[in-house]
Amino acid sequence: MRDNSSATILFRPVVSSRSAAGLWWGLVGVAAFSFTVPFTKIAVAGLSPLFIGSGRAVVAAILAAAALALTRQRLPRGSQWGRLALVAGGVVVGFPLLTSFALTATPASHGAVVIALLPAATATAAVLRGRERPPTAFWLITGVGALAAIGFASMQSGGFGQLHRADVLLLGAVVAAAIGYAEGGLLARELGAWQTVSWALVLASPLMVFLAAVSVAQQPPSASPAQWAAFAYLGVISMFLGFFAWYRGLAIGPMAQVSQIQLVQPVLSICWAGLLLGEALTWTTIVGGVAVILCAGAAVRVRLRPAAAQPAEVTATPSLQTVKD
């Protein structure tokens, strides 16, 4: 067996999992992503949501193209391009645009609670895409989590059954990201983790450049230094560099545990919303956030448990739990 064989590569994370380094790298990535919602809220105060959603993808695509070129990554082949289009539609186009428009009309802490449903939604998309047969408990917990998120959103909008437009956009963003992450997790087995995200950014770049140009023509960007700094963070960190720490953590492992660090993200986002934006932390937000996070964590654990005894499955699971932002 050669030293660089695929079998050797897949075995390395098992050896490295004894160290806490994987958990720390994963936490760095999640911490970077946790600023996405608050900084988007800051940016939309001075820039159009269309410009923010598309412009940040353009910035990230430039960095991604440079990284792919410098490391001489091979081009995707055949059906991989179609699958990359699905990834791009979810995490490059759908999630950034939908959250940018949603946060023009709702507090960042509110958005963080609804988006906390993402880990469970990603696990559900992975189950459907991989044609898995998880236990009934998985579906029950996922359903409770979805009801908790919708119930929280409707209560904040004036009563049960009265979802605000922003909540519909946030839920749509969760669905889009979940589908993109699930497909991206499968594709990462073939192209590599950060390479998959980078190719998705490059593939979506013509559309995002067009949308950015349209937004500039409609409303020339004019913002304060703080708002431009928030936009720069979204493009450079949230959509690109944050993935390097996150994927390094997943590669070192222990993979299943590192992937669940993502559940800390909404808690951090709510804290940043209070510290940076001065948003009041209400009991409704606390209770709603705890309920959604607990359900998401339980759903992820239930899905991961059957795969724990199967090394080939464990190696693929974490890549389905990536974040976005």
GROMACS .gro file of C-alpha atoms in nm:
model
  325
    1MET     CA    1   0.000   0.000   0.000
    2ARG     CA    2   0.141   0.339  -0.093
    3ASP     CA    3   0.188   0.610   0.173
    4ASN     CA    4  -0.044   0.844  -0.014
    5SER     CA    5  -0.322   0.591  -0.075
    6SER     CA    6  -0.681   0.680   0.001
    7ALA     CA    7  -0.698   0.416   0.273
    8THR     CA    8  -0.410   0.580   0.458
    9ILE     CA    9  -0.568   0.923   0.427
   10LEU     CA   10  -0.904   0.807   0.566
   11PHE     CA   11  -0.732   0.641   0.864
   12ARG     CA   12  -0.535   0.945   0.979
   13PRO     CA   13  -0.823   1.132   1.149
   14VAL     CA   14  -0.880   0.829   1.374
   15VAL     CA   15  -0.524   0.854   1.501
   16SER     CA   16  -0.536   1.233   1.538
   17SER     CA   17  -0.867   1.230   1.723
   18ARG     CA   18  -0.685   1.179   2.055
   19SER     CA   19  -0.587   1.543   2.045
   20ALA     CA   20  -0.812   1.836   2.128
   21ALA     CA   21  -0.670   2.026   1.828
   22GLY     CA   22  -0.962   1.929   1.606
   23LEU     CA   23  -1.214   2.065   1.853
   24TRP     CA   24  -1.024   2.391   1.886
   25TRP     CA   25  -0.995   2.440   1.509
   26GLY     CA   26  -1.365   2.364   1.475
   27LEU     CA   27  -1.447   2.619   1.743
   28VAL     CA   28  -1.239   2.881   1.560
   29GLY     CA   29  -1.440   2.818   1.244
   30VAL     CA   30  -1.774   2.834   1.424
   31ALA     CA   31  -1.666   3.153   1.605
   32ALA     CA   32  -1.586   3.308   1.266
   33PHE     CA   33  -1.927   3.209   1.127
   34SER     CA   34  -2.112   3.332   1.438
   35PHE     CA   35  -2.049   3.695   1.337
   36THR     CA   36  -2.228   3.648   1.004
   37VAL     CA   37  -2.581   3.736   1.117
   38PRO     CA   38  -2.484   4.040   1.333
   39PHE     CA   39  -2.250   4.177   1.067
   40THR     CA   40  -2.513   4.128   0.798
   41LYS     CA   41  -2.749   4.331   1.016
   42ILE     CA   42  -2.487   4.606   1.041
   43ALA     CA   43  -2.420   4.605   0.667
   44VAL     CA   44  -2.787   4.624   0.559
   45ALA     CA   45  -2.820   4.951   0.749
   46GLY     CA   46  -2.620   5.122   0.476
   47LEU     CA   47  -2.599   4.883   0.180
   48SER     CA   48  -2.875   4.718  -0.021
   49PRO     CA   49  -2.942   4.352   0.064
   50LEU     CA   50  -2.895   4.258  -0.301
   51PHE     CA   51  -2.548   4.413  -0.303
   52ILE     CA   52  -2.453   4.245   0.024
   53GLY     CA   53  -2.577   3.900  -0.079
   54SER     CA   54  -2.413   3.912  -0.422
   55GLY     CA   55  -2.110   4.129  -0.349
   56ARG     CA   56  -1.982   3.914  -0.065
   57ALA     CA   57  -1.995   3.612  -0.299
   58VAL     CA   58  -1.794   3.803  -0.561
   59VAL     CA   59  -1.525   3.888  -0.304
   60ALA     CA   60  -1.510   3.527  -0.189
   61ALA     CA   61  -1.503   3.398  -0.548
   62ILE     CA   62  -1.195   3.607  -0.626
   63LEU     CA   63  -1.015   3.458  -0.327
   64ALA     CA   64  -1.138   3.108  -0.415
   65ALA     CA   65  -1.019   3.135  -0.775
   66ALA     CA   66  -0.676   3.248  -0.655
   67ALA     CA   67  -0.653   2.958  -0.406
   68LEU     CA   68  -0.757   2.702  -0.668
   69ALA     CA   69  -0.508   2.839  -0.919
   70LEU     CA   70  -0.217   2.861  -0.674
   71THR     CA   71  -0.270   2.505  -0.551
   72ARG     CA   72  -0.333   2.378  -0.907
   73GLN     CA   73  -0.654   2.195  -0.827
   74ARG     CA   74  -0.792   1.972  -1.099
   75LEU     CA   75  -1.113   2.076  -1.273
   76PRO     CA   76  -1.438   1.902  -1.174
   77ARG     CA   77  -1.558   1.654  -1.433
   78GLY     CA   78  -1.888   1.551  -1.587
   79SER     CA   79  -2.181   1.541  -1.347
   80GLN     CA   80  -1.975   1.708  -1.077
   81TRP     CA   81  -2.051   2.045  -1.239
   82GLY     CA   82  -2.425   1.988  -1.203
   83ARG     CA   83  -2.383   1.892  -0.840
   84LEU     CA   84  -2.165   2.197  -0.782
   85ALA     CA   85  -2.447   2.408  -0.926
   86LEU     CA   86  -2.677   2.266  -0.658
   87VAL     CA   87  -2.422   2.350  -0.388
   88ALA     CA   88  -2.378   2.700  -0.528
   89GLY     CA   89  -2.752   2.755  -0.545
   90GLY     CA   90  -2.787   2.670  -0.178
   91VAL     CA   91  -2.485   2.816   0.000
   92VAL     CA   92  -2.356   3.084  -0.240
   93VAL     CA   93  -2.678   3.226  -0.385
   94GLY     CA   94  -2.972   3.118  -0.168
   95PHE     CA   95  -2.852   3.154   0.190
   96PRO     CA   96  -2.663   3.487   0.160
   97LEU     CA   97  -2.935   3.661  -0.042
   98LEU     CA   98  -3.229   3.535   0.165
   99THR     CA   99  -3.066   3.621   0.499
  100SER     CA  100  -2.961   3.966   0.373
  101PHE     CA  101  -3.317   4.053   0.273
  102ALA     CA  102  -3.461   3.900   0.592
  103LEU     CA  103  -3.233   4.099   0.823
  104THR     CA  104  -3.359   4.428   0.684
  105ALA     CA  105  -3.680   4.366   0.879
  106THR     CA  106  -3.591   4.153   1.183
  107PRO     CA  107  -3.335   4.168   1.469
  108ALA     CA  108  -3.014   3.967   1.437
  109SER     CA  109  -3.094   3.769   1.753
  110HIS     CA  110  -3.429   3.666   1.603
  111GLY     CA  111  -3.257   3.554   1.284
  112ALA     CA  112  -2.999   3.355   1.481
  113VAL     CA  113  -3.273   3.155   1.657
  114VAL     CA  114  -3.449   3.061   1.333
  115ILE     CA  115  -3.120   2.972   1.164
  116ALA     CA  116  -3.036   2.749   1.463
  117LEU     CA  117  -3.257   2.494   1.288
  118LEU     CA  118  -2.985   2.449   1.024
  119PRO     CA  119  -2.795   2.153   1.177
  120ALA     CA  120  -3.114   1.947   1.200
  121ALA     CA  121  -3.223   2.058   0.853
  122THR     CA  122  -2.882   1.962   0.712
  123ALA     CA  123  -2.905   1.620   0.877
  124THR     CA  124  -3.251   1.574   0.725
  125ALA     CA  125  -3.129   1.671   0.378
  126ALA     CA  126  -2.837   1.432   0.416
  127VAL     CA  127  -3.072   1.151   0.517
  128LEU     CA  128  -3.295   1.210   0.215
  129ARG     CA  129  -3.005   1.256  -0.026
  130GLY     CA  130  -2.820   0.949   0.102
  131ARG     CA  131  -3.140   0.742   0.124
  132GLU     CA  132  -3.063   0.658   0.484
  133ARG     CA  133  -3.311   0.498   0.722
  134PRO     CA  134  -3.263   0.672   1.058
  135PRO     CA  135  -3.468   0.569   1.362
  136THR     CA  136  -3.814   0.713   1.417
  137ALA     CA  137  -3.670   0.926   1.699
  138PHE     CA  138  -3.475   1.127   1.441
  139TRP     CA  139  -3.790   1.232   1.256
  140LEU     CA  140  -3.976   1.307   1.579
  141ILE     CA  141  -3.699   1.525   1.718
  142THR     CA  142  -3.648   1.703   1.385
  143GLY     CA  143  -4.022   1.773   1.365
  144VAL     CA  144  -4.029   1.913   1.717
  145GLY     CA  145  -3.732   2.134   1.635
  146ALA     CA  146  -3.902   2.268   1.322
  147LEU     CA  147  -4.220   2.337   1.518
  148ALA     CA  148  -4.017   2.515   1.787
  149ALA     CA  149  -3.851   2.740   1.528
  150ILE     CA  150  -4.181   2.817   1.353
  151GLY     CA  151  -4.358   2.869   1.686
  152PHE     CA  152  -4.088   3.112   1.800
  153ALA     CA  153  -4.103   3.303   1.472
  154SER     CA  154  -4.482   3.326   1.473
  155MET     CA  155  -4.496   3.444   1.836
  156GLN     CA  156  -4.248   3.719   1.753
  157SER     CA  157  -4.465   3.815   1.456
  158GLY     CA  158  -4.781   3.868   1.661
  159GLY     CA  159  -4.925   3.521   1.724
  160PHE     CA  160  -4.928   3.160   1.609
  161GLY     CA  161  -4.976   3.123   1.237
  162GLN     CA  162  -4.866   3.480   1.164
  163LEU     CA  163  -4.520   3.444   1.017
  164HIS     CA  164  -4.349   3.764   0.910
  165ARG     CA  165  -4.203   3.789   0.561
  166ALA     CA  166  -3.856   3.789   0.716
  167ASP     CA  167  -3.928   3.456   0.888
  168VAL     CA  168  -4.032   3.298   0.558
  169LEU     CA  169  -3.705   3.421   0.406
  170LEU     CA  170  -3.502   3.284   0.699
  171LEU     CA  171  -3.672   2.945   0.678
  172GLY     CA  172  -3.607   2.945   0.304
  173ALA     CA  173  -3.241   3.023   0.374
  174VAL     CA  174  -3.222   2.725   0.610
  175VAL     CA  175  -3.370   2.493   0.346
  176ALA     CA  176  -3.138   2.627   0.076
  177ALA     CA  177  -2.827   2.591   0.290
  178ALA     CA  178  -2.927   2.243   0.410
  179ILE     CA  179  -2.963   2.116   0.055
  180GLY     CA  180  -2.635   2.279  -0.049
  181TYR     CA  181  -2.447   2.140   0.249
  182ALA     CA  182  -2.583   1.788   0.204
  183GLU     CA  183  -2.483   1.775  -0.163
  184GLY     CA  184  -2.156   1.948  -0.085
  185GLY     CA  185  -2.078   1.690   0.180
  186LEU     CA  186  -2.112   1.410  -0.073
  187LEU     CA  187  -1.916   1.598  -0.336
  188ALA     CA  188  -1.637   1.679  -0.089
  189ARG     CA  189  -1.548   1.309  -0.088
  190GLU     CA  190  -1.445   1.347  -0.451
  191LEU     CA  191  -1.312   1.702  -0.479
  192GLY     CA  192  -1.202   1.782  -0.125
  193ALA     CA  193  -1.377   1.996   0.133
  194TRP     CA  194  -1.255   2.353   0.080
  195GLN     CA  195  -1.214   2.280  -0.290
  196THR     CA  196  -1.586   2.205  -0.320
  197VAL     CA  197  -1.679   2.538  -0.161
  198SER     CA  198  -1.427   2.720  -0.380
  199TRP     CA  199  -1.551   2.563  -0.704
  200ALA     CA  200  -1.909   2.647  -0.604
  201LEU     CA  201  -1.809   3.011  -0.552
  202VAL     CA  202  -1.633   3.024  -0.888
  203LEU     CA  203  -1.926   2.858  -1.066
  204ALA     CA  204  -2.175   3.107  -0.921
  205SER     CA  205  -1.953   3.410  -0.982
  206PRO     CA  206  -2.097   3.516  -1.323
  207LEU     CA  207  -2.449   3.534  -1.176
  208MET     CA  208  -2.330   3.709  -0.861
  209VAL     CA  209  -2.126   3.963  -1.059
  210PHE     CA  210  -2.438   4.037  -1.266
  211LEU     CA  211  -2.655   4.079  -0.955
  212ALA     CA  212  -2.393   4.299  -0.791
  213ALA     CA  213  -2.383   4.519  -1.102
  214VAL     CA  214  -2.762   4.544  -1.103
  215SER     CA  215  -2.766   4.645  -0.737
  216VAL     CA  216  -2.500   4.911  -0.795
  217ALA     CA  217  -2.698   5.052  -1.089
  218GLN     CA  218  -3.018   5.063  -0.883
  219GLN     CA  219  -2.861   5.197  -0.565
  220PRO     CA  220  -2.496   5.304  -0.572
  221PRO     CA  221  -2.339   5.174  -0.249
  222SER     CA  222  -2.281   5.437   0.015
  223ALA     CA  223  -2.203   5.323   0.367
  224SER     CA  224  -2.009   5.412   0.679
  225PRO     CA  225  -1.665   5.262   0.747
  226ALA     CA  226  -1.819   5.023   1.000
  227GLN     CA  227  -2.072   4.901   0.744
  228TRP     CA  228  -1.802   4.849   0.481
  229ALA     CA  229  -1.592   4.662   0.739
  230ALA     CA  230  -1.890   4.435   0.813
  231PHE     CA  231  -1.933   4.370   0.439
  232ALA     CA  232  -1.562   4.289   0.405
  233TYR     CA  233  -1.589   4.040   0.690
  234LEU     CA  234  -1.883   3.868   0.522
  235GLY     CA  235  -1.692   3.828   0.196
  236VAL     CA  236  -1.347   3.737   0.327
  237ILE     CA  237  -1.420   3.545   0.648
  238SER     CA  238  -1.781   3.422   0.646
  239MET     CA  239  -1.778   3.296   0.288
  240PHE     CA  240  -1.417   3.186   0.255
  241LEU     CA  241  -1.147   3.188   0.524
  242GLY     CA  242  -1.376   3.061   0.799
  243PHE     CA  243  -1.406   2.734   0.607
  244PHE     CA  244  -1.032   2.672   0.633
  245ALA     CA  245  -1.040   2.652   1.014
  246TRP     CA  246  -1.369   2.461   1.009
  247TYR     CA  247  -1.255   2.199   0.761
  248ARG     CA  248  -0.916   2.161   0.932
  249GLY     CA  249  -1.099   2.084   1.254
  250LEU     CA  250  -1.312   1.823   1.077
  251ALA     CA  251  -1.003   1.667   0.919
  252ILE     CA  252  -0.824   1.632   1.254
  253GLY     CA  253  -1.132   1.509   1.438
  254PRO     CA  254  -1.288   1.350   1.628
  255MET     CA  255  -1.518   1.424   1.337
  256ALA     CA  256  -1.860   1.357   1.486
  257GLN     CA  257  -1.786   1.571   1.791
  258VAL     CA  258  -1.633   1.854   1.589
  259SER     CA  259  -1.938   1.871   1.362
  260GLN     CA  260  -2.163   1.925   1.665
  261ILE     CA  261  -1.970   2.237   1.770
  262GLN     CA  262  -2.188   2.409   1.511
  263LEU     CA  263  -2.464   2.406   1.772
  264VAL     CA  264  -2.271   2.674   1.962
  265GLN     CA  265  -2.302   2.915   1.669
  266PRO     CA  266  -2.653   3.054   1.737
  267VAL     CA  267  -2.564   3.112   2.102
  268LEU     CA  268  -2.260   3.314   1.999
  269SER     CA  269  -2.459   3.503   1.733
  270ILE     CA  270  -2.720   3.606   1.990
  271CYS     CA  271  -2.445   3.725   2.225
  272TRP     CA  272  -2.279   3.930   1.949
  273ALA     CA  273  -2.617   4.080   1.860
  274GLY     CA  274  -2.651   4.204   2.217
  275LEU     CA  275  -2.294   4.329   2.247
  276LEU     CA  276  -2.248   4.483   1.901
  277LEU     CA  277  -2.602   4.592   1.818
  278GLY     CA  278  -2.744   4.651   2.164
  279GLU     CA  279  -3.037   4.417   2.099
  280ALA     CA  280  -3.235   4.322   2.411
  281LEU     CA  281  -3.224   3.954   2.504
  282THR     CA  282  -3.586   3.866   2.580
  283TRP     CA  283  -3.713   3.552   2.752
  284THR     CA  284  -3.886   3.453   2.431
  285THR     CA  285  -3.554   3.461   2.248
  286ILE     CA  286  -3.381   3.261   2.522
  287VAL     CA  287  -3.652   2.993   2.543
  288GLY     CA  288  -3.689   2.971   2.164
  289GLY     CA  289  -3.315   2.948   2.112
  290VAL     CA  290  -3.266   2.679   2.376
  291ALA     CA  291  -3.553   2.471   2.236
  292VAL     CA  292  -3.431   2.486   1.877
  293ILE     CA  293  -3.067   2.420   1.969
  294LEU     CA  294  -3.152   2.122   2.192
  295CYS     CA  295  -3.369   1.967   1.922
  296ALA     CA  296  -3.105   2.024   1.655
  297GLY     CA  297  -2.837   1.869   1.875
  298ALA     CA  298  -3.053   1.569   1.958
  299ALA     CA  299  -3.138   1.512   1.590
  300VAL     CA  300  -2.771   1.524   1.488
  301ARG     CA  301  -2.675   1.284   1.769
  302VAL     CA  302  -2.950   1.037   1.679
  303ARG     CA  303  -2.839   1.035   1.315
  304LEU     CA  304  -2.469   1.001   1.400
  305ARG     CA  305  -2.512   0.719   1.652
  306PRO     CA  306  -2.586   0.436   1.404
  307ALA     CA  307  -2.287   0.539   1.190
  308ALA     CA  308  -2.043   0.534   1.482
  309ALA     CA  309  -1.956   0.169   1.426
  310GLN     CA  310  -1.894   0.219   1.055
  311PRO     CA  311  -1.565   0.406   0.983
  312ALA     CA  312  -1.651   0.466   0.617
  313GLU     CA  313  -1.974   0.643   0.715
  314VAL     CA  314  -1.818   0.847   0.995
  315THR     CA  315  -1.563   0.998   0.763
  316ALA     CA  316  -1.839   1.144   0.547
  317THR     CA  317  -2.080   1.266   0.815
  318PRO     CA  318  -1.911   1.590   0.933
  319SER     CA  319  -1.887   1.741   0.588
  320LEU     CA  320  -2.265   1.738   0.580
  321GLN     CA  321  -2.274   1.961   0.887
  322THR     CA  322  -2.087   2.261   0.748
  323VAL     CA  323  -2.217   2.616   0.803
  324LYS     CA  324  -2.267   2.846   0.633
  325ASP     CA  325  -2.314   3.190   0.644
   0.00000   0.00000   0.00000
